[in-house]
Amino acid sequence: MKGCDFSMGIYTEKRDQLIEKIKGLEKRIASDTAKKKTLEDKLKEVSRLAMAEEYNCKPRELDEIITSEHLLLEKLRASGLSDEDLLKLVGGGNAENEKTDTADLPADFGQQMSFTDKANPYED
């Protein structure tokens, strides 16, 4: 019976060691997760600054541009246009849509609009 008590002591000690290792790993995981979150936040901000630099504007202006374009996109969707329709309007989309498919567009779509009655608005 004493042999059994000795064996159980070895496994109890081994179990306690494993529990401590697991706790250590859990602490490292929590610490690494917090570090990862911090780095992701920095990456978002640096990406935003890079985009502002690319478009030659201040970060606040970029936010306003994005908000304005998002609102416009939502209005267009609310008016019944699908994402596919929007891509057709701007000439984007997949290879199938990049063919000149103007069947759904008005006949004068893409024509230059004139705000004068003259054929040449620069004439006096």
XYZ file of N, CA, C and O in Angstrom:
496
model
N 0.820 -1.181 0.000
C 0.000 0.000 0.000
C 0.863 1.242 0.000
O 0.497 2.225 -0.605
N 2.006 1.182 0.650
C 2.877 2.335 0.676
C 3.395 2.646 -0.722
O 3.618 3.790 -1.065
N 3.552 1.649 -1.563
C 3.986 1.866 -2.942
C 2.976 2.703 -3.709
O 3.326 3.534 -4.510
N 1.710 2.485 -3.451
C 0.651 3.256 -4.117
C 0.695 4.712 -3.681
O 0.524 5.606 -4.478
N 0.928 4.953 -2.410
C 0.992 6.319 -1.908
C 2.140 7.079 -2.566
O 2.024 8.235 -2.908
N 3.258 6.388 -2.774
C 4.423 7.005 -3.380
C 4.131 7.382 -4.837
O 4.440 8.463 -5.279
N 3.480 6.475 -5.569
C 3.152 6.721 -6.967
C 2.183 7.890 -7.104
O 2.308 8.714 -7.989
N 1.217 7.943 -6.233
C 0.234 9.026 -6.310
C 0.914 10.369 -6.047
O 0.567 11.368 -6.630
N 1.929 10.406 -5.187
C 2.659 11.636 -4.907
C 3.399 12.138 -6.128
O 3.446 13.330 -6.392
N 3.961 11.226 -6.916
C 4.683 11.607 -8.140
C 3.716 12.229 -9.139
O 4.006 13.265 -9.729
N 2.573 11.606 -9.312
C 1.606 12.120 -10.287
C 0.968 13.419 -9.813
O 0.669 14.296 -10.612
N 0.762 13.543 -8.517
C 0.209 14.785 -7.970
C 1.182 15.928 -8.226
O 0.788 17.020 -8.649
N 2.464 15.670 -8.000
C 3.491 16.686 -8.243
C 3.552 17.029 -9.733
O 3.635 18.194 -10.108
N 3.519 16.020 -10.576
C 3.541 16.230 -12.041
C 2.321 17.037 -12.482
O 2.437 17.955 -13.288
N 1.147 16.694 -11.933
C -0.085 17.422 -12.250
C 0.052 18.886 -11.850
O -0.284 19.786 -12.629
N 0.568 19.144 -10.655
C 0.742 20.525 -10.184
C 1.703 21.306 -11.082
O 1.486 22.476 -11.375
N 2.759 20.636 -11.535
C 3.714 21.280 -12.452
C 3.038 21.648 -13.776
O 3.236 22.733 -14.320
N 2.238 20.713 -14.292
C 1.529 20.979 -15.554
C 0.525 22.120 -15.392
O 0.386 22.965 -16.284
N -0.168 22.150 -14.260
C -1.119 23.234 -13.997
C -0.392 24.574 -13.983
O -0.864 25.550 -14.564
N 0.783 24.624 -13.368
C 1.566 25.859 -13.315
C 2.028 26.278 -14.714
O 2.001 27.457 -15.063
N 2.455 25.313 -15.527
C 2.870 25.612 -16.897
C 1.694 26.173 -17.704
O 1.843 27.126 -18.463
N 0.537 25.563 -17.524
C -0.663 26.036 -18.231
C -1.000 27.455 -17.802
O -1.301 28.317 -18.640
N -0.937 27.740 -16.515
C -1.213 29.094 -16.023
C -0.230 30.100 -16.616
O -0.611 31.202 -16.996
N 1.040 29.694 -16.692
C 2.061 30.564 -17.288
C 1.758 30.863 -18.753
O 1.877 32.002 -19.210
N 1.358 29.819 -19.480
C 1.004 30.002 -20.894
C -0.229 30.891 -21.040
O -0.289 31.738 -21.942
N -1.209 30.709 -20.167
C -2.415 31.549 -20.235
C -2.070 33.013 -19.999
O -2.616 33.902 -20.655
N -1.134 33.283 -19.078
C -0.706 34.665 -18.831
C -0.005 35.227 -20.063
O -0.226 36.375 -20.447
N 0.860 34.410 -20.684
C 1.552 34.859 -21.903
C 0.573 35.105 -23.032
O 0.705 36.069 -23.786
N -0.412 34.232 -23.155
C -1.427 34.409 -24.205
C -2.179 35.721 -23.994
O -2.387 36.489 -24.931
N -2.568 35.995 -22.741
C -3.281 37.245 -22.445
C -2.401 38.444 -22.753
O -2.852 39.429 -23.359
N -1.132 38.376 -22.371
C -0.195 39.468 -22.628
C 0.026 39.646 -24.138
O -0.008 40.764 -24.658
N 0.243 38.543 -24.853
C 0.454 38.604 -26.295
C -0.793 39.097 -27.023
O -0.700 39.839 -28.005
N -1.962 38.705 -26.542
C -3.214 39.160 -27.143
C -3.353 40.672 -26.978
O -3.754 41.369 -27.916
N -3.008 41.179 -25.802
C -3.069 42.631 -25.565
C -2.068 43.356 -26.461
O -2.391 44.407 -27.046
N -0.859 42.807 -26.598
C 0.154 43.409 -27.477
C -0.323 43.391 -28.928
O -0.140 44.354 -29.670
N -0.934 42.282 -29.334
C -1.450 42.151 -30.706
C -2.518 43.210 -30.963
O -2.533 43.858 -32.013
N -3.421 43.409 -30.012
C -4.486 44.410 -30.151
C -3.883 45.806 -30.299
O -4.308 46.597 -31.149
N -2.873 46.117 -29.503
C -2.203 47.413 -29.585
C -1.572 47.606 -30.966
O -1.707 48.671 -31.574
N -0.889 46.574 -31.454
C -0.267 46.658 -32.778
C -1.311 46.796 -33.884
O -1.105 47.526 -34.862
N -2.439 46.100 -33.768
C -3.511 46.218 -34.764
C -4.071 47.638 -34.781
O -4.352 48.184 -35.857
N -4.229 48.247 -33.594
C -4.711 49.626 -33.520
C -3.717 50.586 -34.176
O -4.114 51.495 -34.909
N -2.423 50.369 -33.923
C -1.396 51.206 -34.551
C -1.408 51.024 -36.065
O -1.263 51.989 -36.814
N -1.588 49.791 -36.517
C -1.636 49.505 -37.954
C -2.806 50.231 -38.609
O -2.671 50.798 -39.695
N -3.966 50.220 -37.946
C -5.132 50.937 -38.489
C -4.829 52.415 -38.658
O -5.143 53.018 -39.687
N -4.215 53.015 -37.636
C -3.924 54.444 -37.685
C -2.872 54.759 -38.745
O -3.018 55.712 -39.495
N -1.836 53.945 -38.837
C -0.804 54.169 -39.846
C -1.389 53.990 -41.245
O -1.071 54.751 -42.169
N -2.271 53.017 -41.421
C -2.920 52.812 -42.719
C -3.779 54.018 -43.082
O -3.796 54.459 -44.233
N -4.479 54.562 -42.102
C -5.313 55.747 -42.318
C -4.437 56.938 -42.716
O -4.772 57.683 -43.648
N -3.319 57.117 -42.031
C -2.404 58.218 -42.352
C -1.793 58.032 -43.742
O -1.636 59.000 -44.485
N -1.468 56.791 -44.091
C -0.922 56.503 -45.421
C -1.951 56.826 -46.501
O -1.611 57.371 -47.559
N -3.215 56.494 -46.241
C -4.265 56.784 -47.212
C -4.455 58.295 -47.356
O -4.609 58.805 -48.471
N -4.412 59.017 -46.251
C -4.533 60.475 -46.307
C -3.373 61.051 -47.103
O -3.559 61.958 -47.924
N -2.188 60.523 -46.884
C -1.018 60.978 -47.632
C -1.181 60.677 -49.123
O -0.890 61.513 -49.973
N -1.680 59.486 -49.431
C -1.879 59.082 -50.829
C -2.855 60.017 -51.537
O -2.673 60.348 -52.698
N -3.911 60.426 -50.841
C -4.914 61.309 -51.434
C -4.623 62.784 -51.175
O -5.456 63.637 -51.462
N -3.443 63.040 -50.609
C -2.979 64.402 -50.377
C -3.988 65.234 -49.588
O -4.394 66.313 -50.009
N -4.424 64.693 -48.473
C -5.358 65.412 -47.614
C -5.024 65.122 -46.156
O -4.223 64.243 -45.856
N -5.634 65.870 -45.284
C -5.441 65.650 -43.850
C -6.315 64.473 -43.422
O -7.349 64.208 -44.029
N -5.908 63.779 -42.355
C -6.706 62.631 -41.894
C -8.168 62.992 -41.622
O -9.070 62.217 -41.937
N -8.422 64.160 -41.068
C -9.802 64.578 -40.791
C -10.580 64.758 -42.100
O -11.747 64.387 -42.192
N -9.928 65.308 -43.111
C -10.569 65.458 -44.424
C -10.879 64.089 -45.022
O -11.925 63.900 -45.635
N -9.951 63.154 -44.841
C -10.176 61.792 -45.334
C -11.410 61.186 -44.679
O -12.242 60.579 -45.356
N -11.552 61.383 -43.369
C -12.734 60.880 -42.660
C -14.004 61.480 -43.253
O -15.000 60.781 -43.444
N -13.980 62.764 -43.543
C -15.156 63.432 -44.113
C -15.458 62.919 -45.510
O -16.627 62.704 -45.863
N -14.419 62.686 -46.297
C -14.603 62.153 -47.655
C -15.227 60.763 -47.593
O -16.195 60.462 -48.303
N -14.695 59.915 -46.732
C -15.202 58.547 -46.607
C -16.655 58.557 -46.146
O -17.496 57.843 -46.691
N -16.958 59.402 -45.160
C -18.327 59.497 -44.650
C -19.272 59.982 -45.745
O -20.343 59.411 -45.947
N -18.855 61.002 -46.466
C -19.684 61.554 -47.542
C -19.938 60.512 -48.633
O -21.070 60.343 -49.090
N -18.881 59.816 -49.038
C -19.041 58.807 -50.087
C -19.897 57.633 -49.604
O -20.668 57.078 -50.375
N -19.761 57.286 -48.343
C -20.582 56.204 -47.791
C -22.063 56.599 -47.803
O -22.916 55.800 -48.184
N -22.346 57.832 -47.390
C -23.739 58.302 -47.397
C -24.306 58.319 -48.813
O -25.453 57.920 -49.037
N -23.499 58.766 -49.776
C -23.938 58.785 -51.171
C -24.222 57.361 -51.658
O -25.251 57.106 -52.292
N -23.341 56.441 -51.328
C -23.532 55.049 -51.722
C -24.809 54.479 -51.120
O -25.581 53.794 -51.799
N -25.074 54.777 -49.855
C -26.296 54.302 -49.203
C -27.539 54.900 -49.865
O -28.541 54.213 -50.030
N -27.481 56.166 -50.249
C -28.623 56.795 -50.937
C -28.874 56.121 -52.279
O -30.019 55.888 -52.660
N -27.791 55.834 -53.007
C -27.945 55.173 -54.304
C -28.541 53.773 -54.131
O -29.405 53.366 -54.904
N -28.090 53.060 -53.120
C -28.656 51.734 -52.854
C -30.118 51.851 -52.455
O -30.950 51.040 -52.871
N -30.444 52.851 -51.635
C -31.834 53.043 -51.193
C -32.738 53.407 -52.368
O -33.936 53.121 -52.342
N -32.163 54.003 -53.412
C -32.968 54.369 -54.573
C -33.230 53.174 -55.482
O -33.904 53.300 -56.501
N -32.675 52.020 -55.114
C -32.963 50.813 -55.873
C -31.790 50.279 -56.672
O -31.908 49.235 -57.319
N -30.655 50.965 -56.669
C -29.506 50.471 -57.417
C -28.807 49.369 -56.629
O -28.589 49.484 -55.429
N -28.472 48.298 -57.316
C -27.727 47.207 -56.675
C -26.239 47.515 -56.794
O -25.828 48.403 -57.546
N -25.430 46.768 -56.081
C -23.983 46.941 -56.193
C -23.525 46.680 -57.623
O -22.635 47.352 -58.131
N -24.145 45.718 -58.270
C -23.808 45.417 -59.667
C -24.134 46.611 -60.566
O -23.349 46.970 -61.442
N -25.295 47.248 -60.342
C -25.663 48.437 -61.109
C -24.647 49.549 -60.891
O -24.252 50.240 -61.844
N -24.230 49.731 -59.645
C -23.258 50.778 -59.328
C -21.925 50.513 -60.010
O -21.297 51.436 -60.529
N -21.499 49.259 -60.030
C -20.252 48.923 -60.706
C -20.348 49.186 -62.206
O -19.398 49.648 -62.825
N -21.496 48.914 -62.783
C -21.689 49.196 -64.206
C -21.590 50.694 -64.469
O -21.007 51.119 -65.467
N -22.155 51.490 -63.572
C -22.120 52.944 -63.755
C -20.706 53.500 -63.746
O -20.400 54.441 -64.470
N -19.848 52.936 -62.929
C -18.486 53.452 -62.835
C -17.503 52.666 -63.702
O -16.319 52.954 -63.699
N -18.000 51.678 -64.416
C -17.142 50.941 -65.334
C -16.295 49.888 -64.652
O -15.303 49.447 -65.191
N -16.670 49.477 -63.456
C -15.911 48.457 -62.733
C -16.615 47.140 -62.774
O -17.553 46.933 -63.534
N -16.180 46.236 -61.961
C -16.835 44.938 -61.861
C -15.973 43.842 -62.420
O -14.801 44.025 -62.705
N -16.597 42.706 -62.625
C -15.832 41.569 -63.129
C -15.654 41.667 -64.636
O -16.157 42.573 -65.280
N -14.937 40.730 -65.205
C -14.618 40.766 -66.634
C -15.882 40.818 -67.490
O -15.918 41.466 -68.523
N -16.932 40.135 -67.062
C -18.182 40.142 -67.810
C -18.776 41.549 -67.865
O -19.272 41.990 -68.880
N -18.722 42.254 -66.723
C -19.281 43.598 -66.662
C -18.410 44.615 -67.357
O -18.869 45.697 -67.697
N -17.122 44.307 -67.580
C -16.228 45.279 -68.191
C -16.458 45.402 -69.691
O -15.956 46.311 -70.318
N -17.222 44.497 -70.276
C -17.626 44.659 -71.663
C -18.537 45.885 -71.698
O -19.175 46.221 -70.720
N -18.613 46.549 -72.798
C -19.442 47.732 -72.883
C -20.903 47.322 -72.882
O -21.518 47.175 -73.920
N -21.452 47.160 -71.693
C -22.842 46.752 -71.526
C -23.638 47.970 -71.090
O -23.694 48.301 -69.921
N -24.234 48.649 -72.071
C -24.977 49.872 -71.768
C -26.468 49.692 -72.001
O -27.205 50.669 -72.052
N -26.920 48.472 -72.117
C -28.324 48.212 -72.427
C -29.260 48.804 -71.385
O -30.344 49.273 -71.719
N -28.850 48.780 -70.108
C -29.719 49.274 -69.041
C -29.584 50.778 -68.809
O -30.315 51.344 -68.009
N -28.641 51.428 -69.493
C -28.396 52.852 -69.260
C -29.186 53.703 -70.248
O -29.489 53.260 -71.356
N -29.517 54.935 -69.877
C -30.213 55.819 -70.813
C -29.375 56.058 -72.065
O -28.148 55.988 -72.017
N -30.038 56.372 -73.178
C -29.345 56.548 -74.458
C -28.309 57.668 -74.387
O -27.261 57.591 -75.027
N -28.574 58.719 -73.594
C -27.637 59.839 -73.531
C -26.649 59.733 -72.359
O -25.932 60.671 -72.060
N -26.581 58.551 -71.719
C -25.672 58.385 -70.589
C -24.238 58.531 -71.057
O -23.835 57.956 -72.048
N -23.465 59.320 -70.359
C -22.071 59.516 -70.707
C -21.860 60.704 -71.620
O -20.732 61.098 -71.857
N -22.927 61.289 -72.142
C -22.810 62.479 -72.972
C -22.478 63.661 -72.088
O -22.900 63.739 -70.950
N -21.727 64.617 -72.630
C -21.395 65.796 -71.850
C -22.639 66.662 -71.717
O -23.372 66.876 -72.674
N -22.867 67.144 -70.514
C -24.026 67.982 -70.249
C -23.652 69.440 -70.495
O -22.572 69.877 -70.132
N -24.530 70.198 -71.130
C -24.268 71.607 -71.410
C -25.282 72.459 -70.672
O -26.463 72.144 -70.632
N -24.797 73.554 -70.101
C -25.670 74.461 -69.379
C -25.906 75.746 -70.156
O -26.342 76.741 -69.612
N -25.593 75.751 -71.443
C -25.818 76.932 -72.277
C -26.618 76.513 -73.497
O -26.750 75.352 -73.814
N -27.149 77.510 -74.201
C -27.880 77.257 -75.427
C -26.958 77.251 -76.642
O -27.349 76.856 -77.715
N -25.745 77.731 -76.464
C -24.805 77.842 -77.585
C -24.112 76.514 -77.865
O -23.848 75.739 -76.946
N -23.795 76.284 -79.118
C -23.049 75.087 -79.484
C -21.645 75.188 -78.897
O -21.086 74.214 -78.446
N -21.054 76.405 -78.938
C -19.743 76.633 -78.344
C -19.900 77.672 -77.251
O -20.031 78.863 -77.530
N -19.907 77.285 -75.993
C -20.158 78.218 -74.901
C -19.050 79.254 -74.722
O -19.238 80.228 -74.017
N -17.907 79.085 -75.413
C -16.812 80.036 -75.264
C -16.894 81.174 -76.270
O -16.125 82.107 -76.212
N -17.834 81.101 -77.205
C -18.049 82.189 -78.164
C -18.826 83.314 -77.504
O -19.672 83.081 -76.650
N -18.594 84.524 -77.954
C -19.365 85.646 -77.438
C -20.569 85.920 -78.265
O -20.754 85.692 -79.355
